[in-house]
Every structure is written in C-alpha cells, then in structure tokens.
mmCIF file of C-alpha atoms in Angstrom:
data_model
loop_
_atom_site.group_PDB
_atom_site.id
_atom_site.type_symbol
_atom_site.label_atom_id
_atom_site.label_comp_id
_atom_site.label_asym_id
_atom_site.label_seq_id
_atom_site.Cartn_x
_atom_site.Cartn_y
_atom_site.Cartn_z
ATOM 1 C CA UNK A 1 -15.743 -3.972 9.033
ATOM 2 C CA UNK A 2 -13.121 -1.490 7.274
ATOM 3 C CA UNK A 3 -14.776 1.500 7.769
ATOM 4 C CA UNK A 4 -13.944 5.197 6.794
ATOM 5 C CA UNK A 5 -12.703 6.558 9.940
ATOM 6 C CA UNK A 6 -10.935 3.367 11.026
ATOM 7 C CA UNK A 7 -8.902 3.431 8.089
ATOM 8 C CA UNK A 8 -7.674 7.056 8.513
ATOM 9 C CA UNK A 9 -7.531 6.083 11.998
ATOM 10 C CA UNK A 10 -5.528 3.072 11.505
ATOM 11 C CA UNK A 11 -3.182 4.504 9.053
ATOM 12 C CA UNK A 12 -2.103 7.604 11.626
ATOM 13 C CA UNK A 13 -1.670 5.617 13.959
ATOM 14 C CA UNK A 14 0.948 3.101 11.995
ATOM 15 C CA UNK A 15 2.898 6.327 10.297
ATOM 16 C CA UNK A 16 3.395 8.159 13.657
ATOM 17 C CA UNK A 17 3.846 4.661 15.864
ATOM 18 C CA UNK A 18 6.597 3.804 13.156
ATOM 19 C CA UNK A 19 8.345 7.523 12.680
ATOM 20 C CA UNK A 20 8.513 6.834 16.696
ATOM 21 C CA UNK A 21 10.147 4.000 16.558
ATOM 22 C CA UNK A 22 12.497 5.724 13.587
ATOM 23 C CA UNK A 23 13.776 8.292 16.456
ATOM 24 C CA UNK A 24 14.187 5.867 19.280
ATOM 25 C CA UNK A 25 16.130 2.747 17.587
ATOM 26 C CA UNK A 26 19.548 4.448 18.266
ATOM 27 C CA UNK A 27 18.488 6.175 22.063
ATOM 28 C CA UNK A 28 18.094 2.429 22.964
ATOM 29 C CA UNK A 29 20.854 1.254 20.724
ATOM 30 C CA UNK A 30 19.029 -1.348 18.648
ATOM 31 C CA UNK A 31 20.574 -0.353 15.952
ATOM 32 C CA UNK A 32 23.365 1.939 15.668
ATOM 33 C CA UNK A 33 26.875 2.638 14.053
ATOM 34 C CA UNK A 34 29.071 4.836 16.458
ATOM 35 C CA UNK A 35 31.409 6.603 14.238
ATOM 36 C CA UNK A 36 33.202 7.776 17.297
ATOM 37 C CA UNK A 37 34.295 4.550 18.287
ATOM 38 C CA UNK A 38 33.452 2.582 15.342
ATOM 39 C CA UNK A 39 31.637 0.406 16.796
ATOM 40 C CA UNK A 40 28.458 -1.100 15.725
ATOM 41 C CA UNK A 41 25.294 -1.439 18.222
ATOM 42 C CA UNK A 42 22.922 -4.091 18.125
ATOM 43 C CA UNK A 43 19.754 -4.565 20.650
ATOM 44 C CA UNK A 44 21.896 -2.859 23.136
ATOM 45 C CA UNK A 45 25.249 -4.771 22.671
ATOM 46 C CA UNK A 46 27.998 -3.918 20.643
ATOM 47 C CA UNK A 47 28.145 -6.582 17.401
ATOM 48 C CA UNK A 48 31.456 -7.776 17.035
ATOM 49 C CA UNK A 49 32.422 -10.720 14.520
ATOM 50 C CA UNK A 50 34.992 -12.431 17.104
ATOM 51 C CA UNK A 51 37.532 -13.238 14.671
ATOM 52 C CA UNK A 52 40.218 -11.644 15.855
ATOM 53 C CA UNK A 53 39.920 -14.460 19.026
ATOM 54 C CA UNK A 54 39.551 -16.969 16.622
ATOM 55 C CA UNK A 55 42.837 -16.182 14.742
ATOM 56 C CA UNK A 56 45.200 -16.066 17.591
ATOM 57 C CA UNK A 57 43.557 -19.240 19.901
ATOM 58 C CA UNK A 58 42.812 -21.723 17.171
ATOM 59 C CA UNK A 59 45.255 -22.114 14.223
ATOM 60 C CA UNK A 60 43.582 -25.364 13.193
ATOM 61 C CA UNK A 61 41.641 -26.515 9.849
ATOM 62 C CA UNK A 62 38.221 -26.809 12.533
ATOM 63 C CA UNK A 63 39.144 -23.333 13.689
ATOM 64 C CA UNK A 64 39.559 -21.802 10.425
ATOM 65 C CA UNK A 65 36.270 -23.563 9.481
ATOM 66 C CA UNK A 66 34.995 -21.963 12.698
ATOM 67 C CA UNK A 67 35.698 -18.723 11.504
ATOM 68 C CA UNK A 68 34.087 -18.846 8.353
ATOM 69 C CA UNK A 69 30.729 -19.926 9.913
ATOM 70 C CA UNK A 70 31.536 -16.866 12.301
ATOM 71 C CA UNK A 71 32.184 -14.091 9.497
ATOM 72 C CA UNK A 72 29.173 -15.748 7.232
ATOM 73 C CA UNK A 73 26.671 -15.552 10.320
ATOM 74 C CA UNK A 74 27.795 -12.412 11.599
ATOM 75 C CA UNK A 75 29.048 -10.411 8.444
ATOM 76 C CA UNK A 76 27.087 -11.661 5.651
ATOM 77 C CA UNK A 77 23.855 -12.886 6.326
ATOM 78 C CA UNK A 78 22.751 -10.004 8.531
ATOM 79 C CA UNK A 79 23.806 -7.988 5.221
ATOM 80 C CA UNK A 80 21.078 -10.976 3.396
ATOM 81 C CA UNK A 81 18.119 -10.672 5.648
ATOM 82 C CA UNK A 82 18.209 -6.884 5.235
ATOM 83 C CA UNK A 83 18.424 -6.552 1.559
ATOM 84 C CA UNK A 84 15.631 -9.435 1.883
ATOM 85 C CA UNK A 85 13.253 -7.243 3.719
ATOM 86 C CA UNK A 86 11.773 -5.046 1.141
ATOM 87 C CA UNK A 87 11.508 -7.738 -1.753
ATOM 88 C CA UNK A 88 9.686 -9.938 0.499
ATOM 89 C CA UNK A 89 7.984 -7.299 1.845
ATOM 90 C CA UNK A 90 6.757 -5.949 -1.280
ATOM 91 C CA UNK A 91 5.941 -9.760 -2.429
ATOM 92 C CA UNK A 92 3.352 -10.224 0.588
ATOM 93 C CA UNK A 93 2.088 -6.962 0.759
ATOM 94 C CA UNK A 94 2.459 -4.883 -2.327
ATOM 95 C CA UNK A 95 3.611 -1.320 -1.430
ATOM 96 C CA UNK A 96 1.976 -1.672 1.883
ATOM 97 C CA UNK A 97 4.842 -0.005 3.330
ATOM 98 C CA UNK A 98 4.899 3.191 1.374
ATOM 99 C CA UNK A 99 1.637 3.988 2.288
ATOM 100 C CA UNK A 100 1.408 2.693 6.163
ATOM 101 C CA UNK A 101 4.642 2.836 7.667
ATOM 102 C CA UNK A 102 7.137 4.873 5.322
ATOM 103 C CA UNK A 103 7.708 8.221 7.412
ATOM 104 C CA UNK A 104 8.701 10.473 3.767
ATOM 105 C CA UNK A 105 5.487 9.085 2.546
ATOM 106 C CA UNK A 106 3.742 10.540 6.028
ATOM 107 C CA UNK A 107 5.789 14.083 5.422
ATOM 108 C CA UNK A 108 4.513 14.297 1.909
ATOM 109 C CA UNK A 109 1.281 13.921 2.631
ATOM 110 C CA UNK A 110 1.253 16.599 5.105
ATOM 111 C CA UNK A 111 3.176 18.612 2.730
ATOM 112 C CA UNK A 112 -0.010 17.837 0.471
ATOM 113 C CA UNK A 113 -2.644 18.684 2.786
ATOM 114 C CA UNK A 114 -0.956 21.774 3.785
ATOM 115 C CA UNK A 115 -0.805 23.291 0.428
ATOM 116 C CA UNK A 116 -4.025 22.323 -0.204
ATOM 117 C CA UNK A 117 -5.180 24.189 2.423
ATOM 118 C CA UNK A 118 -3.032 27.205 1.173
ATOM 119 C CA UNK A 119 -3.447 27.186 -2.310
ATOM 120 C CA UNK A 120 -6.445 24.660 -2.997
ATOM 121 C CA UNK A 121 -3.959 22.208 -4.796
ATOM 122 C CA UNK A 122 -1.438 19.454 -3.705
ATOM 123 C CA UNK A 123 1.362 20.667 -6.037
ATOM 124 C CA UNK A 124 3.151 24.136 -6.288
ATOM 125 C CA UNK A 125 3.560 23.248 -9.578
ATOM 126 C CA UNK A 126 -0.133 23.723 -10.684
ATOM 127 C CA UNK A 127 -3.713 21.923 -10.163
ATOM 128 C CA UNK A 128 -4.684 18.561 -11.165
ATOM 129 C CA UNK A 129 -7.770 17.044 -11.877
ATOM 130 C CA UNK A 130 -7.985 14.930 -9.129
ATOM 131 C CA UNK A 131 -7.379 17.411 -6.598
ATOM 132 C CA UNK A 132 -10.092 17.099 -4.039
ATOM 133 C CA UNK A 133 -11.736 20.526 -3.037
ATOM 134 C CA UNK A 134 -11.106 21.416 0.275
ATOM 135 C CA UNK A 135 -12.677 24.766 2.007
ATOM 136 C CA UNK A 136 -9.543 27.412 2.234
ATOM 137 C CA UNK A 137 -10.556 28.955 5.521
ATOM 138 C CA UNK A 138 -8.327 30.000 7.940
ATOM 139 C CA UNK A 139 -5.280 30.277 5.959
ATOM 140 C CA UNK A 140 -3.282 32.306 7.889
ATOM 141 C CA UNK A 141 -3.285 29.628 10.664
ATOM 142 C CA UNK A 142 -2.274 26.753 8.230
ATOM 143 C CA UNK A 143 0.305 29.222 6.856
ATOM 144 C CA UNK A 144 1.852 29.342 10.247
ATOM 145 C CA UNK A 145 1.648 25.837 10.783
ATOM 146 C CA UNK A 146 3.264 25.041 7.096
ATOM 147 C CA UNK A 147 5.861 27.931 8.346
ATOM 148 C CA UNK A 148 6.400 26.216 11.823
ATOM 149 C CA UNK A 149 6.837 22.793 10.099
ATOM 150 C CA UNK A 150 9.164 23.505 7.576
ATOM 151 C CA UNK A 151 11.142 24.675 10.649
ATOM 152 C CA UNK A 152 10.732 21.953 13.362
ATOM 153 C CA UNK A 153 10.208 18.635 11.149
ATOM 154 C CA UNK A 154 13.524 18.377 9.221
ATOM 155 C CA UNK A 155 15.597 19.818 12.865
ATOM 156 C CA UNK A 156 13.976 17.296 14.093
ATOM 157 C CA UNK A 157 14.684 14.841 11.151
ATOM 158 C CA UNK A 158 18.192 15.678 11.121
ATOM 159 C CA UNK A 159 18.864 15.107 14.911
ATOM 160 C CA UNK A 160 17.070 11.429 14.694
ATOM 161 C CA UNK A 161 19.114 10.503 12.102
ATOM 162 C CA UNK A 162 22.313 12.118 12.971
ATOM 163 C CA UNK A 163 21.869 9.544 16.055
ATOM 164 C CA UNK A 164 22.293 6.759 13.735
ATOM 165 C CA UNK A 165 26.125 7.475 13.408
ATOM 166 C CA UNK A 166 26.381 9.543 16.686
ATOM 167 C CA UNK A 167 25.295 8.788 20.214
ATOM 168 C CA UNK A 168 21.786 10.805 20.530
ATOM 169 C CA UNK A 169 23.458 11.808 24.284
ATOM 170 C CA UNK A 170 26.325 13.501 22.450
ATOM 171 C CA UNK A 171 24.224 15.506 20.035
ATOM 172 C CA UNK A 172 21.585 16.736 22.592
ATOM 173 C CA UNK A 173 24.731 17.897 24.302
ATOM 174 C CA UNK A 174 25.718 19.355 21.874
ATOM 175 C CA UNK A 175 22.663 20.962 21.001
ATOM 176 C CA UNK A 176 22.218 22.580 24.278
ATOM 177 C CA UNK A 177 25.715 23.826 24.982
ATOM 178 C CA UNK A 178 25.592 25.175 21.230
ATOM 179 C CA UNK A 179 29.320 23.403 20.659
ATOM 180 C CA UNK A 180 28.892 21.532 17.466
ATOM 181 C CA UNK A 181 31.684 19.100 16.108
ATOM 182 C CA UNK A 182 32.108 18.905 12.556
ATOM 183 C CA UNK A 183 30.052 16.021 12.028
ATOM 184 C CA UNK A 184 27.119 16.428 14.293
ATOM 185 C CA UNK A 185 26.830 20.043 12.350
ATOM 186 C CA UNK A 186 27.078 18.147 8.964
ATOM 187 C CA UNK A 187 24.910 15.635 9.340
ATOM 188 C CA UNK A 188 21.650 17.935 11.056
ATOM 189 C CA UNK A 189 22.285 20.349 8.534
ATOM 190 C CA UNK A 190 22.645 18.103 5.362
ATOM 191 C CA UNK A 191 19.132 15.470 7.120
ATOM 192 C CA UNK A 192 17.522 18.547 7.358
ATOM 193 C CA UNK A 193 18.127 20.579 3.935
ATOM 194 C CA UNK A 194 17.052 16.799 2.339
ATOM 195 C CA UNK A 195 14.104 16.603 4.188
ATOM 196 C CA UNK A 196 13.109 20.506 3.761
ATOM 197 C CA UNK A 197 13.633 19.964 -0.110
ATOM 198 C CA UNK A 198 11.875 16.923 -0.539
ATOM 199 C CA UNK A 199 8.724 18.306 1.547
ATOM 200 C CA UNK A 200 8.629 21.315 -0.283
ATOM 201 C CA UNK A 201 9.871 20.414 -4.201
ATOM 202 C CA UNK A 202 9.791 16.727 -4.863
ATOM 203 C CA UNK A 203 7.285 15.065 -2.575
ATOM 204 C CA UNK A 204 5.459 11.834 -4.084
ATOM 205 C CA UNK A 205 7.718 12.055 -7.537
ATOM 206 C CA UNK A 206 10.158 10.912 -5.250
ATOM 207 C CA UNK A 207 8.120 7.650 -4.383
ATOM 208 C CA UNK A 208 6.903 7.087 -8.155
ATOM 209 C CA UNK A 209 10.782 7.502 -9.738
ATOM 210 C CA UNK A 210 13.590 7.507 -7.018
ATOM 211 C CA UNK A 211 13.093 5.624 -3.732
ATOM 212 C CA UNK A 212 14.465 2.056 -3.935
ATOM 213 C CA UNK A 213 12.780 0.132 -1.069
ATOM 214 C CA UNK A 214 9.303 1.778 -2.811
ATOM 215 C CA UNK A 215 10.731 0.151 -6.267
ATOM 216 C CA UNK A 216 11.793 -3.084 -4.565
ATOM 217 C CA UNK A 217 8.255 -3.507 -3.341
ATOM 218 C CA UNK A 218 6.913 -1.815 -6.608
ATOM 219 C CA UNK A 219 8.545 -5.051 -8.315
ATOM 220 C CA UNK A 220 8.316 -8.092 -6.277
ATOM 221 C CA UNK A 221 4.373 -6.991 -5.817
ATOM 222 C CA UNK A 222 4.113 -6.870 -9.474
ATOM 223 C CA UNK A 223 5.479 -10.125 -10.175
ATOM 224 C CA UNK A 224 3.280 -11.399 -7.241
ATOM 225 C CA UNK A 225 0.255 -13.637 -7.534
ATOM 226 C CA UNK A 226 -0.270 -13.207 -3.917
ATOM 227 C CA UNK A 227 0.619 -9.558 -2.875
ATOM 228 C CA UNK A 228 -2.410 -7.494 -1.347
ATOM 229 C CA UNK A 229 -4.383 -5.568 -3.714
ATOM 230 C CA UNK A 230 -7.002 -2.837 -4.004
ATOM 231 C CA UNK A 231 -9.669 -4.071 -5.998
ATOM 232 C CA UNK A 232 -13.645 -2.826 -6.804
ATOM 233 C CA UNK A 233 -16.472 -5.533 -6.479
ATOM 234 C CA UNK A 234 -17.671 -5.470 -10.265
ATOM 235 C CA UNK A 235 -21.049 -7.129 -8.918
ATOM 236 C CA UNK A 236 -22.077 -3.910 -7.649
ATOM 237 C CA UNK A 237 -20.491 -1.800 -10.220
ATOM 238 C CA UNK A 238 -24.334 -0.259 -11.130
ATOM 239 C CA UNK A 239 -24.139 1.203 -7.116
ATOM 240 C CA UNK A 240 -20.977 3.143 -8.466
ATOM 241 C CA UNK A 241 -22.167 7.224 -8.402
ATOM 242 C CA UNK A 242 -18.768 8.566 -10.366
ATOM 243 C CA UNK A 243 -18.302 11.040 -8.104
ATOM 244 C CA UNK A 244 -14.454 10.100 -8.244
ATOM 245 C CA UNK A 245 -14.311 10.442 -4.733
ATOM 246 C CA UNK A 246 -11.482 7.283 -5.251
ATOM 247 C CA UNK A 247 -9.753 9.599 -7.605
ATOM 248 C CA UNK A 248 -9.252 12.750 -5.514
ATOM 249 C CA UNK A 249 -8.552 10.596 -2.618
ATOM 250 C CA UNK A 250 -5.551 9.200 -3.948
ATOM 251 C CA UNK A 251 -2.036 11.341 -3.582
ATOM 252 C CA UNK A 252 -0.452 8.944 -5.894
ATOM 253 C CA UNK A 253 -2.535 9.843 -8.482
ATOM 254 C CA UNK A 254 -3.753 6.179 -9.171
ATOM 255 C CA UNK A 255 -7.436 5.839 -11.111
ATOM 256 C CA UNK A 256 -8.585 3.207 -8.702
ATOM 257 C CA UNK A 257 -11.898 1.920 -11.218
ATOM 258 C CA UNK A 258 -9.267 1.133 -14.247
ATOM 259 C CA UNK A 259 -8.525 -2.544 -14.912
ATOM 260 C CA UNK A 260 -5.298 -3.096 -14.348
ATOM 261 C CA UNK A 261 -2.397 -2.550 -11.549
ATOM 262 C CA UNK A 262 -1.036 0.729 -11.030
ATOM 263 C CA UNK A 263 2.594 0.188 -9.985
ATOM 264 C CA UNK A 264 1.957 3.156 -8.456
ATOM 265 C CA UNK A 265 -0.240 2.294 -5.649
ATOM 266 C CA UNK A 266 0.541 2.067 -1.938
ATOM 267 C CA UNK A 267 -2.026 0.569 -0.705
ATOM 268 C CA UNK A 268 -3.151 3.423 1.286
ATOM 269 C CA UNK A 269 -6.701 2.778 1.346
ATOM 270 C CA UNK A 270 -7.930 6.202 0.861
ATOM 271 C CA UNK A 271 -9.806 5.175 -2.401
ATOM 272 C CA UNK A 272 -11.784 2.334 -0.258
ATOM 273 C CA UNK A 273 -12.423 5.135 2.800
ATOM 274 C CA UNK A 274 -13.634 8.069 0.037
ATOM 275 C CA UNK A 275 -16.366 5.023 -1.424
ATOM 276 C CA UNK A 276 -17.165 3.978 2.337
ATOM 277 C CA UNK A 277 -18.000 8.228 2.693
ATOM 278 C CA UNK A 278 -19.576 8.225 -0.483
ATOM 279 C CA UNK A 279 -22.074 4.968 -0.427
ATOM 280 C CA UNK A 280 -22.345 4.590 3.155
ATOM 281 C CA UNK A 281 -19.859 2.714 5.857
ATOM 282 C CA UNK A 282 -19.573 -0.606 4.980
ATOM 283 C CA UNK A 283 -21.217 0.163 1.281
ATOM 284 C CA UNK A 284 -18.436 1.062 -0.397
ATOM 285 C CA UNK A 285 -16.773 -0.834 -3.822
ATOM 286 C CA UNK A 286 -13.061 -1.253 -2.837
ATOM 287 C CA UNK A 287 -11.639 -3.937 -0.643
ATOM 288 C CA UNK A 288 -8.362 -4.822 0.061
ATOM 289 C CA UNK A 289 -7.648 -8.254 -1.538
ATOM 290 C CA UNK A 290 -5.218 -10.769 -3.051
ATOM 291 C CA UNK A 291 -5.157 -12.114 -6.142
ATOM 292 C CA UNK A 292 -3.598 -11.025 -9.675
ATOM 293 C CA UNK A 293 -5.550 -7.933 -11.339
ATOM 294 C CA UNK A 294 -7.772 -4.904 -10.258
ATOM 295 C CA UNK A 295 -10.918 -5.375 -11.243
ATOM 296 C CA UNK A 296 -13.057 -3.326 -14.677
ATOM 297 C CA UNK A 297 -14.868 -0.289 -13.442
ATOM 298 C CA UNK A 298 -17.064 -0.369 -15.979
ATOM 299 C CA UNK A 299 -18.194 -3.636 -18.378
ATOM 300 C CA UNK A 300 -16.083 -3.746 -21.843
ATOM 301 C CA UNK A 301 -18.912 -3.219 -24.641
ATOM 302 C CA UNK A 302 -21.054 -6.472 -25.769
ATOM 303 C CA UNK A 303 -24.355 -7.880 -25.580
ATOM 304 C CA UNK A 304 -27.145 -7.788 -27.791
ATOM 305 C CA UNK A 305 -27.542 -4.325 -28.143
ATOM 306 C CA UNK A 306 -23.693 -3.536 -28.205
ATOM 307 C CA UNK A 307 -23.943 -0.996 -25.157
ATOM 308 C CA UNK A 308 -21.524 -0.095 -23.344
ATOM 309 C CA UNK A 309 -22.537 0.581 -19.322
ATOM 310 C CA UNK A 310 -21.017 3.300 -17.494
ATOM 311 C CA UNK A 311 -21.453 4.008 -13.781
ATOM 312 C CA UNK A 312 -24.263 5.578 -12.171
ATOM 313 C CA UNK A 313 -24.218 9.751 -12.125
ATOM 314 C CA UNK A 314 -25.676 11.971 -10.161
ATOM 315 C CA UNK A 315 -28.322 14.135 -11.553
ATOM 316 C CA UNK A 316 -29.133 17.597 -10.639
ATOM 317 C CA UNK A 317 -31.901 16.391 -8.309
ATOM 318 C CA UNK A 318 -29.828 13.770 -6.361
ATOM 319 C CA UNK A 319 -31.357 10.588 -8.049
ATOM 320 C CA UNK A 320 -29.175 8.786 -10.187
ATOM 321 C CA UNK A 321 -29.717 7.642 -13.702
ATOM 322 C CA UNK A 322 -27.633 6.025 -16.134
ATOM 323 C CA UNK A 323 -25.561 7.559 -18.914
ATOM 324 C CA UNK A 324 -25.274 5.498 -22.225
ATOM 325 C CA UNK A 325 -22.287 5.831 -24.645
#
C-alpha cells in the first residue's frame, strides 16, 4: 500500500541515491570525456573506435565493410540509444523522471521549501494560491541553512560536473593546493553561478518552459496510451473534503481533480500523499495508473434535477455536508 510517508520516503531516497550516482560516474570513469587527453572513458576503459587499425591492416572491400560496422556501432548508435533514453522514457513513464530522479528538480524543491519557511511562499516573486501554509518558526536557523546552501550546493555542483571533462583527482588537487588551471576555474565557477541562479531566480519555470529531457518526456507521455498517470477514483468522489490538500501539495502547480492531463505533471506523487494525510493512509483518491486521461473531480451537470455535485466541504463543526451549485 502507497502510503504517505513511503512516498516522501521513497522519493528522497531516489533524488539523493541518483544525485549520488551524478557525482561518482566520472570518479569511477563510467562515463567521462578527458579534455586533457581527449580521450573518452567508458565503464572504466577508454572508448576508442579502432579505425585507425582498420585503415592501415586491411585495405580490402571486407575491411572497409568492417569499418563501417565499427564506426556505426561505436560512433553512432551509442549517439542513438542516448537521444532514445528520454523519449522512451517519457513514453513508459510520463515525467517520472522530473519528479524522482532529476537532481535540478530535487534543488528546486529545496529552494521551495526553504523560502517557504522564510517568507511563507514558494516564489520570491509573490504568493500563490496554492501555497501550502507552513508554521514560520525558527527562521533564523532556516535562514542560515538557505545561506549555507546557496554556498555549498552549487561548489559542490560545479566540482561534480567539472569532473565530467576533467579527472575529479586533478581538480581536488587543485582545489587543495589552491592552483587552478584555466579550465578547472571556468568550469566550477560557470556550474556553480548556473546552479546558484537557477535555485534562487528560475526554479520550476525552468522545468515547465526550458529543460529538454523534461519536454522530451513531456511529449512522448502525451502522445502515450500507456505512460503512468495520476488519476482520482471518481467512485469515491463524494469522500472528496476540498481541502485542496492535492493543490498545495503540488510545486508544479498542477490542479490534480481537473479532467484532463497537465503536461505539467511529474509524477511526483505529492497530490496522492496530501489525500492519503487528508482521508486516512490507504483512503486517499489518487493512484498512480496507466491509461489515457485523468479522471473528473467532480460529475459534469445532468440528471433529473440538472444538479451539478461538487465535493464534500468541511463545515465549521468538522462534519461535512454538501454544497449545491
């Protein structure tokens, strides 16, 4: 059962695993381009397309032929299965990997609590209606915190990535003799000045508008018939309480009870944890599903008295009562 905490749980657990695994794919060399000696790492080995063998041992038609199965297994369909991963990616599982794996997406949600915390909104830019209300105590220790952060997480950034195009062992050198070459300097600085403006200024716009593995998944999992979905069981649609719980809960500022897709959505699960709080564990409306469109929060108008139904509300008391049109 896909409870509350074992979603929040889960999802931590896949965002830190995977910014892990972001900072120790070139320490290992499983992936690496050595601008140094331009050479280009691969599980440890250094990738090489062999053709300059082929040209100089094997002037026949077979060893021409050779070659070209070389260079098109070697050169170009590497180049294929990457560019495949995020289409197919996004046709299986929607935008699964924005909102479980993608380490920006991870950033600017910590970005979001933070200034929640700080100024009891996600944006600098103002409040919106679906920010959730959080209590603002102890602000001078989550002011520190957003301080340190802004400090540590894009050095941090900037040395992982750096490593991509730079041996790690060269730039912690580096680092700790305080020589810098021209490049490692360039690259920490420029990572980290992204990542620091991002955080701060752009956060989840950058998702919505700008990122294209989040747009490559945002249209193969539209076109899908069979990518995972959010939806709300409209059989129990009466049990709904519109507390909007769903609503606050999502960053991406979906409206997870409207019938139809939001090309917006990562599949977070936040909406189906907030109705899990809100109902009960194991109660709650949303369930993570496949098939082609969210369901109706609330039943178009019809019948024989032409009544619309809206979900349950609270009343002052704590019972609940319905609300007619």
């Amino acid at each position: 059962m896909m409870t509350e905490k074992f979603l929040k749980r889960s999802r931590r657990i896949t965002q830190v695993g995977f910014i892990l695994l972001i900072f120790l794919i070139p320490v290992f060399d499983i992936l690496r381009y050595d601008t140094a000696t331009k050479e280009l790492f691969l599980f440890g080995e250094v990738w090489t397309l062999g053709l300059k063998e082929g040209f100089y041992t094997d002037h026949s038609v077979t060893g021409a032929l050779h070659i070209a199965v070389q260079f098109f297994l070697k050169a170009i369909l590497p180049w294929l299965v990457i560019l495949a991963i995020f289409p197919l990616a996004g046709y299986i599982g929607g935008r699964f990997f924005c909102g479980w794996l993608c380490p920006e997406g991870a950033l600017f949600e910590l970005s979001d609590y933070l200034t929640l915390k700080l100024l009891g909104r996600r944006s600098l830019y103002g409040k919106k209606p679906n920010d959730p209300e959080l209590p603002r105590a102890n602000r001078f220790i989550f002011g520190m915190l957003a301080l340190l952060s802004m400090i540590v997480i894009p050095l941090l950034g900037g040395i992982a990535l750096t490593g991509y195009f730079v041996a790690p062992k060269t730039i912690w050198h580096q680092i700790l003799t305080w020589n810098f070459t021209f490049g490692v300097k360039a690259g920490i600085i420029g990572v980290s000045l992204y990542i620091l403006i991002g955080s701060i200024f752009v956060r989840h716009v950058f998702c919505k508008f700008v990122c294209a593995p989040g747009l490559m998944q945002m249209l193969f999992g539209w076109v899908s018939p069979v990518s995972l979905r959010i939806k709300m069981d409209t059989s129990r649609i009466s049990e709904c309480t519109d507390c909007k719980g769903c609503e606050k809960a999502c960053f991406m500022n979906v409206l997870p009870r409207k019938n139809k897709r939001d090309i917006s959505c990562v599949n977070c699960g936040a909406c189906i944890a907030a109705c899990h709080k809100e109902l009960g564990e194991g109660k709650g409306l949303f369930s993570f599903q496949r098939g082609e469109k969210q369901a109706l929060p609330v039943q178009e108008p019809g019948g024989a008295n032409g009544e619309r139904h809206h979900p349950k509300q609270k009343s002052a008391d704590g019972d609940t009562a319905r609300v007619k049109a």
